[in-house]
Coordinates of C-alpha atoms and ligand atoms in Angstrom, one line a residue:
M25 CA 6.7 15.8 -0.5
K26 CA 6.4 16.5 -4.3
R27 CA 2.9 15.2 -4.2
L28 CA 2.0 17.4 -1.3
L29 CA 3.4 20.4 -3.1
L30 CA 1.5 19.6 -6.2
S31 CA -1.7 19.2 -4.4
I32 CA -1.2 22.6 -2.7
L33 CA 0.0 24.3 -5.8
V34 CA -2.7 23.2 -8.2
P35 CA -5.6 24.7 -6.4
L36 CA -3.6 27.8 -5.8
A37 CA -2.8 28.1 -9.5
L38 CA -6.5 27.7 -10.2
T39 CA -7.4 30.8 -8.2
G40 CA -4.3 32.7 -9.1
C41 CA -4.3 32.8 -12.9
G42 CA -7.3 34.9 -13.6
D43 CA -9.9 32.3 -14.4
K44 CA -13.4 33.6 -14.0
K45 CA -14.6 30.6 -12.1
D46 CA -13.3 30.5 -8.6
S47 CA -14.2 27.0 -7.4
N48 CA -12.3 23.9 -8.6
K49 CA -15.4 22.8 -10.4
G50 CA -15.1 25.4 -13.1
P51 CA -13.0 24.8 -16.2
V52 CA -9.3 25.3 -15.7
G53 CA -8.8 26.6 -19.2
D54 CA -10.6 27.3 -22.5
V55 CA -12.6 24.3 -23.5
D56 CA -13.0 25.4 -27.2
A57 CA -9.3 26.1 -27.6
G58 CA -8.6 22.7 -25.9
K59 CA -10.8 20.9 -28.4
L60 CA -8.7 22.1 -31.3
I61 CA -5.5 20.7 -29.5
A62 CA -7.3 17.4 -28.9
E63 CA -8.2 17.2 -32.6
K64 CA -4.7 17.7 -33.6
N65 CA -2.7 15.8 -31.0
C66 CA -4.7 13.5 -28.8
K67 CA -7.6 12.2 -30.9
G68 CA -5.7 9.3 -32.4
C69 CA -5.4 7.6 -29.0
H70 CA -7.9 9.3 -26.6
G71 CA -10.7 9.9 -29.1
M72 CA -12.8 13.1 -29.2
D73 CA -15.1 11.5 -26.6
G74 CA -12.1 10.9 -24.2
G75 CA -12.9 7.2 -24.2
G76 CA -9.6 5.7 -25.5
T77 CA -9.4 4.2 -28.9
A78 CA -7.8 0.9 -27.8
P79 CA -7.6 -1.1 -24.6
G80 CA -4.9 0.1 -22.3
I81 CA -5.5 3.8 -23.0
P82 CA -7.0 5.6 -20.0
H83 CA -10.3 7.4 -20.3
L84 CA -9.9 11.1 -19.8
A85 CA -13.6 12.1 -20.1
A86 CA -15.0 13.5 -16.9
Q87 CA -11.7 12.9 -15.1
R88 CA -10.8 15.5 -12.4
A89 CA -8.9 18.4 -14.0
S90 CA -6.6 18.6 -11.1
Y91 CA -5.5 15.0 -11.6
L92 CA -5.1 15.4 -15.4
L93 CA -2.9 18.4 -14.8
A94 CA -0.8 16.6 -12.3
S95 CA -0.4 13.5 -14.5
I96 CA 0.7 15.6 -17.5
A97 CA 3.2 17.3 -15.2
E98 CA 4.6 13.9 -14.3
Y99 CA 5.0 12.9 -18.0
K100 CA 6.8 16.3 -18.6
E101 CA 9.1 15.7 -15.7
G102 CA 9.8 12.1 -16.7
K103 CA 8.3 10.8 -13.4
R104 CA 5.8 8.8 -15.5
T105 CA 7.3 7.4 -18.7
H106 CA 5.5 7.5 -22.0
A107 CA 7.7 8.8 -24.9
A108 CA 4.9 10.2 -27.1
L109 CA 3.3 12.1 -24.2
K110 CA 6.6 13.4 -22.9
D111 CA 7.5 14.9 -26.4
M112 CA 4.0 16.2 -27.0
T113 CA 3.3 17.8 -23.7
G114 CA 6.9 19.1 -23.5
Q115 CA 6.2 21.2 -26.5
M116 CA 2.9 22.5 -25.2
S117 CA 2.7 25.8 -23.2
E118 CA 1.1 25.8 -19.8
A119 CA -2.0 27.5 -21.2
E120 CA -2.3 24.8 -23.9
V121 CA -2.1 22.1 -21.4
R122 CA -4.8 23.7 -19.3
N123 CA -7.0 24.1 -22.3
V124 CA -6.8 20.5 -23.4
V125 CA -7.3 19.3 -19.9
A126 CA -10.4 21.6 -19.6
F127 CA -11.8 20.1 -22.8
Y128 CA -11.4 16.4 -21.7
A129 CA -12.6 17.1 -18.1
S130 CA -15.7 18.8 -19.5
L131 CA -16.8 15.7 -21.5
P132 CA -19.5 13.4 -20.2
P133 CA -18.2 10.1 -18.8
V134 CA -17.8 7.2 -21.1
P135 CA -20.7 4.7 -20.7
V136 CA -19.7 1.5 -19.1
V137 CA -20.4 -2.1 -20.1
P138 CA -21.7 -3.7 -16.9
A139 CA -19.6 -6.8 -16.1
K140 CA -21.1 -10.1 -15.2
D141 CA -17.8 -11.3 -13.8
T142 CA -17.9 -10.5 -10.1
Q143 CA -15.5 -13.3 -9.3
H144 CA -12.5 -12.4 -7.2
S145 CA -9.6 -14.0 -5.5
S146 CA -8.5 -13.2 -2.0
P147 CA -5.2 -11.2 -2.0
Y148 CA -4.1 -13.7 0.7
Q149 CA -4.7 -16.9 -1.3
E150 CA -1.2 -17.1 -2.8
G151 CA 0.5 -16.3 0.5
K152 CA -1.4 -19.1 2.1
A153 CA -0.1 -21.6 -0.4
L154 CA 3.5 -20.3 0.2
A155 CA 3.1 -20.6 3.9
E156 CA 2.6 -24.4 3.9
P157 CA 6.2 -25.3 4.6
C158 CA 6.2 -22.9 7.6
A159 CA 3.2 -24.5 9.3
K160 CA 5.1 -27.2 11.0
C161 CA 6.9 -24.7 13.1
H162 CA 4.8 -21.5 13.0
G163 CA 1.4 -23.2 13.2
E164 CA -1.3 -23.6 10.5
D165 CA -2.5 -20.0 10.7
G166 CA 0.7 -18.5 12.1
N167 CA -0.2 -19.2 15.7
S168 CA 2.9 -21.1 16.9
K169 CA 2.6 -23.5 19.8
T170 CA 6.3 -24.2 20.2
P171 CA 8.2 -22.2 22.9
G172 CA 10.9 -20.2 21.2
T173 CA 9.2 -20.1 17.8
P174 CA 7.4 -16.8 17.2
T175 CA 3.8 -16.4 16.3
L176 CA 3.4 -14.7 12.9
A177 CA -0.4 -14.3 12.9
G178 CA -1.4 -10.7 12.9
Q179 CA 2.2 -9.4 12.7
Q180 CA 3.0 -6.2 10.8
P181 CA 3.7 -7.1 7.2
H182 CA 6.7 -4.9 6.4
Y183 CA 8.3 -6.1 9.6
L184 CA 7.8 -9.7 8.6
V185 CA 9.6 -9.1 5.2
T186 CA 12.5 -7.3 6.9
A187 CA 12.8 -10.1 9.5
I188 CA 13.0 -12.8 6.9
E189 CA 15.5 -10.8 4.9
E190 CA 17.6 -10.3 8.0
Y191 CA 17.8 -14.1 8.4
H192 CA 18.8 -14.5 4.8
Q193 CA 21.5 -11.9 5.1
G194 CA 22.8 -13.5 8.3
D195 CA 22.1 -10.3 10.4
R196 CA 19.8 -12.5 12.4
K197 CA 21.2 -16.0 13.1
S198 CA 18.9 -19.0 12.9
A199 CA 19.8 -22.2 11.0
T200 CA 16.1 -23.0 10.3
M201 CA 15.3 -19.5 9.0
A202 CA 18.5 -19.0 6.9
S203 CA 16.8 -19.6 3.6
A204 CA 13.1 -20.0 4.6
G205 CA 10.7 -18.4 2.1
G206 CA 13.1 -18.2 -0.7
S207 CA 14.6 -15.0 -2.3
N208 CA 11.7 -13.8 -4.4
K209 CA 10.7 -10.5 -2.8
M210 CA 7.1 -10.7 -4.1
N211 CA 6.7 -14.1 -2.5
L212 CA 7.9 -12.8 0.8
E213 CA 5.4 -9.9 0.6
K214 CA 2.6 -12.4 -0.1
L215 CA 3.6 -14.5 2.8
A216 CA 3.7 -11.4 5.0
W217 CA 0.3 -10.3 3.9
Y218 CA -1.2 -13.7 4.6
Y219 CA 0.2 -13.8 8.1
A220 CA -0.6 -10.2 8.8
S221 CA -4.3 -10.9 8.1
Q222 CA -4.5 -14.0 10.3
T223 CA -6.1 -13.7 13.8
P224 CA -3.6 -14.0 16.6
A225 CA -4.6 -16.3 19.5
Q226 CA -4.8 -15.1 23.1
R227 CA -2.2 -16.8 25.3
T228 CA -2.0 -18.0 28.9
A229 CA 0.7 -16.6 31.2
P230 CA 4.1 -18.3 30.9
S231 CA 5.6 -20.3 33.7
F232 CA 8.2 -17.6 34.3
G233 CA 8.3 -13.9 34.8
D234 CA 5.8 -11.5 36.6
P235 CA 3.6 -9.6 34.2
A236 CA 2.6 -7.0 36.9
A237 CA 6.3 -6.3 37.5
G238 CA 7.0 -6.1 33.8
E239 CA 4.3 -3.5 33.0
P240 CA 6.0 -0.4 34.4
T241 CA 9.3 -1.3 32.6
T242 CA 7.4 -1.2 29.3
A243 CA 6.5 2.5 29.6
M244 CA 9.3 3.5 27.2
C245 CA 8.5 0.7 24.7
G246 CA 4.9 1.8 24.0
G247 CA 5.9 4.8 21.9
C248 CA 7.0 2.4 19.2
H249 CA 5.4 -0.9 19.9
G250 CA 2.0 0.5 20.9
P251 CA 0.7 1.0 24.4
K252 CA -0.1 -2.7 25.1
G253 CA 2.2 -4.1 22.5
V254 CA -0.1 -3.7 19.5
S255 CA 1.9 -1.9 17.0
T256 CA 0.3 0.4 14.4
D257 CA 3.5 1.0 12.5
A258 CA 4.1 -1.4 9.6
A259 CA 7.9 -1.7 10.3
T260 CA 7.6 -2.2 14.1
P261 CA 6.6 -5.6 15.4
S262 CA 3.7 -6.1 17.6
L263 CA 4.6 -7.8 20.9
A264 CA 1.2 -8.5 22.3
G265 CA 0.4 -12.2 22.4
Q266 CA 3.9 -13.2 21.3
D267 CA 5.5 -16.4 22.6
A268 CA 7.2 -15.4 25.9
K269 CA 10.2 -17.6 25.4
Y270 CA 10.8 -16.1 21.9
L271 CA 10.5 -12.6 23.4
V272 CA 13.2 -13.4 25.9
N273 CA 15.4 -14.8 23.2
S274 CA 14.9 -11.9 20.9
M275 CA 15.6 -9.3 23.6
N276 CA 18.8 -11.1 24.5
S277 CA 19.8 -11.3 20.9
Y278 CA 19.9 -7.5 20.8
K279 CA 22.5 -7.7 23.5
K280 CA 24.6 -9.9 21.4
S281 CA 24.3 -10.2 17.6
R282 CA 21.0 -8.7 16.4
Q283 CA 21.6 -5.3 14.9
N284 CA 19.3 -2.4 15.5
W285 CA 20.7 0.6 17.2
G286 CA 17.4 1.7 18.7
M287 CA 16.5 -1.6 20.2
Q288 CA 20.0 -2.3 21.5
R289 CA 19.8 1.0 23.5
Y290 CA 16.5 0.1 25.1
I291 CA 17.5 -3.4 26.0
A292 CA 21.1 -2.6 27.2
G293 CA 20.0 -1.5 30.7
L294 CA 17.6 -4.4 31.4
T295 CA 18.5 -7.2 33.8
E296 CA 17.6 -10.9 33.0
K297 CA 14.7 -10.6 35.5
D298 CA 13.4 -7.4 33.8
I299 CA 13.5 -9.2 30.4
E300 CA 11.5 -12.2 31.8
N301 CA 8.9 -9.9 33.4
I302 CA 8.5 -7.8 30.2
A303 CA 8.1 -11.0 28.1
A304 CA 5.5 -12.3 30.6
F305 CA 3.6 -9.0 30.4
Y306 CA 3.6 -8.7 26.6
S307 CA 2.7 -12.4 26.0
I308 CA -0.6 -12.1 27.8
Q309 CA -1.7 -8.8 26.2
K310 CA -4.6 -9.0 23.8
P311 CA -3.2 -9.4 20.3
Q312 CA -4.8 -7.8 17.2
S313 CA -4.1 -8.4 13.5
A314 CA -2.4 -5.8 11.5
E315 CA -4.6 -6.3 8.5
A316 CA -8.3 -6.8 8.4
L317 CA -9.1 -9.4 5.9
P318 CA -11.5 -8.1 3.2
S319 CA -13.8 -10.8 2.1
S320 CA -14.8 -9.3 -1.2
V321 CA -13.4 -6.9 -3.8
K322 CA -16.2 -4.5 -2.8
E323 CA -14.9 -4.4 0.8
L324 CA -11.4 -3.7 -0.5
T325 CA -12.4 -1.0 -2.9
D326 CA -14.4 0.7 -0.1
K327 CA -10.9 1.4 1.4
C328 CA -9.6 2.6 -2.0
N329 CA -12.6 5.0 -2.3
R330 CA -11.7 6.8 0.9
C331 CA -9.1 8.5 -1.3
H332 CA -10.5 8.0 -4.8
D333 CA -13.9 9.4 -4.0
A334 CA -12.4 12.3 -2.2
G335 CA -14.4 14.2 -4.8
D336 CA -14.1 17.9 -4.5
N337 CA -11.5 18.1 -1.8
P338 CA -9.0 20.4 -3.6
A339 CA -6.1 19.1 -1.4
M340 CA -6.4 15.6 -2.8
V341 CA -5.2 15.1 -6.4
V342 CA -6.6 11.7 -7.1
P343 CA -8.1 10.1 -10.2
K344 CA -11.7 8.9 -10.5
M345 CA -11.7 5.3 -11.3
N346 CA -15.3 4.2 -11.9
G347 CA -15.7 3.2 -15.5
Q348 CA -12.0 3.5 -16.3
D349 CA -10.5 1.2 -19.0
R350 CA -9.9 -2.2 -17.5
D351 CA -6.5 -2.9 -19.1
Y352 CA -5.2 0.5 -18.1
L353 CA -6.2 -0.1 -14.5
V354 CA -4.4 -3.5 -14.6
M355 CA -1.2 -1.9 -16.0
S356 CA -1.2 1.0 -13.6
L357 CA -1.7 -1.1 -10.5
R358 CA 1.0 -3.5 -11.6
A359 CA 3.3 -0.5 -12.2
Y360 CA 2.8 0.8 -8.7
R361 CA 3.2 -2.7 -7.2
D362 CA 6.4 -3.4 -9.2
G363 CA 7.9 0.0 -8.3
K364 CA 7.7 1.3 -11.9
R365 CA 5.3 4.1 -11.2
Q366 CA 6.0 6.1 -8.1
S367 CA 3.4 7.0 -5.5
S368 CA 4.0 6.3 -1.9
M369 CA 0.3 6.1 -1.2
M370 CA -0.4 3.7 -4.1
H371 CA 2.6 1.5 -3.4
N372 CA 1.5 0.9 0.1
M373 CA -2.0 0.0 -1.1
S374 CA -1.0 -2.4 -3.8
F375 CA 1.9 -4.0 -2.0
A376 CA 1.9 -7.7 -2.7
Y377 CA -1.3 -7.8 -4.7
S378 CA -1.3 -10.9 -6.9
N379 CA -2.1 -10.5 -10.6
A380 CA -5.4 -12.2 -10.0
M381 CA -6.3 -9.8 -7.3
I382 CA -5.4 -6.8 -9.5
E383 CA -7.5 -8.1 -12.3
S384 CA -10.5 -8.5 -10.0
I385 CA -10.1 -4.9 -8.8
A386 CA -9.8 -3.7 -12.4
T387 CA -12.9 -5.6 -13.5
W388 CA -14.8 -4.1 -10.6
Y389 CA -13.9 -0.5 -11.2
S390 CA -14.2 -0.7 -15.0
S391 CA -17.8 -1.9 -14.6
Q392 CA -18.9 0.7 -12.1
P393 CA -21.1 3.5 -13.5
P394 CA -18.9 6.7 -13.5
E395 CA -19.9 9.6 -11.3
K396 CA -21.6 12.6 -12.9
H397 CA -19.7 15.9 -13.0
Ligands
LIG21 C1 0.1 7.6 -29.0 C2 -1.1 7.5 -28.3 C3 -1.3 8.7 -27.3 C4 -1.5 10.0 -27.7 C5 -1.3 10.7 -29.1 C6 -1.8 10.7 -26.5 N1 -1.9 9.9 -25.4 FE1 -2.3 10.3 -23.5 N2 -1.9 8.4 -23.0 C7 -1.7 7.4 -23.8 C8 -1.4 6.2 -23.0 C9 -1.1 4.8 -23.6 C10 -1.5 6.6 -21.7 C11 -1.2 5.7 -20.4 C12 0.3 5.8 -20.2 C13 0.7 5.3 -18.9 O1 0.6 4.1 -18.6 O2 1.2 6.1 -18.0 C14 -1.9 8.0 -21.7 C15 -2.1 8.7 -20.5 C16 -2.5 10.0 -20.5 C17 -2.8 10.7 -19.3 C18 -2.8 10.2 -17.9 C19 -4.2 9.7 -17.5 C20 -4.3 8.9 -16.2 O3 -5.4 8.4 -15.9 O4 -3.3 8.8 -15.5 C21 -3.2 12.0 -19.7 C22 -3.7 13.1 -18.8 C23 -3.1 12.1 -21.1 N3 -2.7 10.8 -21.6 C24 -3.4 13.2 -21.9 C25 -3.1 13.3 -23.2 C26 -3.2 14.5 -24.0 C27 -3.8 15.8 -23.4 C28 -2.9 14.2 -25.3 C29 -2.8 15.1 -26.5 C30 -2.1 16.4 -26.2 C31 -2.5 12.8 -25.3 N4 -2.6 12.3 -24.0 C32 -2.0 12.1 -26.4 C33 -1.6 7.5 -25.2 C34 -1.6 8.6 -25.9
LIG22 C1 12.0 -25.7 11.3 C2 11.2 -24.7 11.9 C3 10.9 -23.4 11.1 C4 10.4 -23.3 9.8 C5 10.1 -24.5 8.9 C6 10.2 -21.9 9.6 N1 10.5 -21.2 10.7 FE1 10.4 -19.2 10.8 N2 11.3 -19.3 12.7 C7 11.6 -20.4 13.3 C8 12.3 -20.1 14.6 C9 12.8 -21.1 15.6 C10 12.4 -18.7 14.6 C11 13.0 -17.8 15.7 C12 14.5 -17.6 15.4 C13 15.1 -16.6 16.3 O1 15.1 -16.8 17.5 O2 15.5 -15.5 15.7 C14 11.7 -18.2 13.4 C15 11.5 -16.8 13.1 C16 10.8 -16.4 12.1 C17 10.5 -15.0 11.8 C18 10.8 -13.8 12.7 C19 9.6 -13.4 13.5 C20 9.8 -12.2 14.4 O3 8.9 -11.9 15.2 O4 10.8 -11.5 14.3 C21 9.7 -14.9 10.7 C22 9.1 -13.7 10.0 C23 9.6 -16.3 10.2 N3 10.3 -17.1 11.0 C24 8.9 -16.6 9.0 C25 8.9 -17.9 8.5 C26 8.4 -18.3 7.2 C27 7.6 -17.3 6.3 C28 8.6 -19.6 7.0 C29 8.2 -20.5 5.8 C30 8.5 -20.0 4.5 C31 9.3 -20.1 8.2 N4 9.5 -19.1 9.1 C32 9.7 -21.4 8.4 C33 11.4 -21.7 12.9 C34 11.0 -22.0 11.7
LIG23 C1 12.3 3.8 19.0 C2 11.3 2.7 18.8 C3 11.4 1.5 19.7 C4 11.4 1.5 21.1 C5 11.3 2.7 22.0 C6 11.4 0.1 21.5 N1 11.5 -0.7 20.3 FE1 11.5 -2.7 20.3 N2 11.7 -2.7 18.3 C7 11.7 -1.6 17.5 C8 11.9 -2.0 16.1 C9 11.9 -1.0 14.9 C10 12.1 -3.4 16.1 C11 12.4 -4.3 14.9 C12 13.9 -4.2 14.7 C13 14.5 -5.3 13.9 O1 14.2 -5.4 12.8 O2 15.4 -6.0 14.5 C14 11.9 -3.8 17.5 C15 12.1 -5.1 17.9 C16 11.8 -5.5 19.2 C17 11.7 -6.9 19.6 C18 11.8 -8.1 18.7 C19 10.5 -8.6 18.3 C20 10.5 -9.8 17.4 O3 9.4 -10.2 16.9 O4 11.6 -10.3 17.1 C21 11.4 -6.9 20.9 C22 11.2 -8.2 21.8 C23 11.3 -5.6 21.4 N3 11.5 -4.7 20.3 C24 11.1 -5.2 22.7 C25 11.1 -3.9 23.1 C26 11.1 -3.5 24.5 C27 10.9 -4.4 25.7 C28 11.2 -2.1 24.5 C29 11.2 -1.2 25.8 C30 12.1 -1.6 26.8 C31 11.3 -1.6 23.2 N4 11.3 -2.7 22.3 C32 11.5 -0.3 22.8 C33 11.4 -0.3 17.9 C34 11.5 0.1 19.2
LIG24 C1 -4.3 7.2 0.6 C2 -5.0 7.5 -0.6 C3 -5.2 6.4 -1.6 C4 -5.7 5.2 -1.4 C5 -6.2 4.6 -0.1 C6 -5.8 4.5 -2.7 N1 -5.3 5.3 -3.6 FE1 -5.1 4.9 -5.7 N2 -4.2 6.8 -6.0 C7 -4.0 7.7 -5.0 C8 -3.3 8.8 -5.6 C9 -2.8 10.1 -4.9 C10 -3.1 8.5 -7.0 C11 -2.4 9.3 -8.0 C12 -0.9 8.9 -7.9 C13 -0.1 9.3 -9.2 O1 -0.2 10.3 -9.7 O2 0.6 8.3 -9.6 C14 -3.7 7.2 -7.2 C15 -3.7 6.5 -8.4 C16 -4.3 5.3 -8.6 C17 -4.4 4.6 -9.9 C18 -3.9 5.2 -11.2 C19 -5.1 5.7 -12.0 C20 -4.8 6.5 -13.2 O3 -5.7 7.1 -13.8 O4 -3.6 6.5 -13.6 C21 -5.1 3.4 -9.7 C22 -5.4 2.4 -10.7 C23 -5.4 3.4 -8.3 N3 -4.9 4.5 -7.6 C24 -6.0 2.3 -7.7 C25 -6.2 2.2 -6.3 C26 -6.8 1.0 -5.7 C27 -7.3 -0.2 -6.4 C28 -6.8 1.2 -4.3 C29 -7.3 0.3 -3.2 C30 -6.8 -1.0 -3.2 C31 -6.3 2.6 -4.1 N4 -6.0 3.1 -5.3 C32 -6.2 3.2 -2.9 C33 -4.4 7.6 -3.7 C34 -4.9 6.5 -3.0

């Protein structure tokens, strides 16, 4: 909400405060006055070229002014923590902030050193290793062949984490699952991402239930689970292609012990026959994985760039990243992942990235030639 407000307010402020330039491309303040402030307060760390005087300090040169203003506001409000910046910007007037931002944004981008290291690791590699002990029940790639044991391949990742935690807490009862996966949340997220990216197998109809009779009963399920059981919501499980016996068990468990007020209400009125028909219907629907597996860092960063290249869209307050300091990128991605820097958009993106993956992304961006103004 805050983010939305900011992104609306910043462009409004730009047009509202008497600046001569009306587009978001013009300076947001007085570049010459900003230069004096930079000399006095920022030079020691950010340099006069905006390049950062040590690894780990972000480049400010040629950054979008809207993003620089938003990030300074976050230091002021304590949403991003950095003691020196909080003190310094806390003492600056709104106009001084705009001037120093105008100065840094006006500088030409810092030249990059092209990297030779194009190596990368898959974000799913560590999850795959963690999934080894699960394979004997859930299948090598998460496609289970044992009736009563759910398929995990292609399942929504947030749901998988919740499900495992529910077993650990005893909200869902299963002796085999009571401590599976261990208690490290990061490891659970890595497991979830690995499974989410696997391709679920198409199934043959089970020996019980009538899929055609089940279909009409599922009309009220599609709003959450997707029209044919392929969920697009990270917290709601896909049902398409799931093991039919497991579906029957799980629906019945909502009638008894499994807690979820929404699901309990939807299942309460169903007969045993309805449940079998529904399970038969969903089990033969075409499954789809929740996460497409990027095969290279480039493919992954193409997704990032949908937002980060949103260029001149004044409603998007996003930083440019090409040519940014590598160590700074590593630190900021870890901060989002570990919940130390708040941004709902960025947390969802960096959820469960291994350190190796984060380093590959940082290497890639830091070696990309920065965009011109
Ligand atoms: C003592 C060193 C130091 C000084 C002095 C300093 N900065 Fe920084 N600045 C940093 C570091 C380190 C970060 C990254 C902090 C973090 O991880 O959030 C940063 C981050 C920023 C950011 C966020 C950039 C981004 O990409 O998110 C802005 C904007 C910024 N500084 C502006 C300024 C301005 C303007 C001044 C002078 C008024 C200034 N800084 C003075 C060290 C400094
Ligand atoms: C000994 C066999 C066995 C092993 C090993 C095992 N599981 Fe399970 N798992 C099951 C069974 C059986 C269920 C269904 C229990 C129920 O009906 O609630 C299940 C359920 C689950 C679910 C719930 C799926 C859903 O759709 O709600 C998840 C997630 C899961 N397991 C993940 C894992 C992970 C991750 C591992 C390895 C770290 C693992 N399991 C190891 C047998 C096993
Ligand atoms: C309001 C949204 C909503 C509706 C409508 C809904 N569900 Fe669900 N369903 C969920 C959520 C959320 C979960 C996961 C809850 C949990 O963690 O136990 C779930 C879980 C399930 C599961 C367990 C899957 C697994 O992997 O363990 C089954 C089976 C299921 N729903 C079937 C149905 C059927 C059949 C209907 C229609 C009769 C239905 N649902 C309607 C939201 C909904
Ligand atoms: C849905 C839009 C969106 C997507 C997709 C997205 N980002 Fe971001 N990103 C943002 C926003 C908004 C911010 C600024 C948040 C803040 O102020 O903390 C941000 C901030 C960042 C920062 C901090 C930079 C700085 O100067 O402080 C890094 C690093 C980053 N994103 C990397 C990535 C990577 C890597 C990906 C792809 C894996 C990605 N982002 C995908 C919207 C997005």
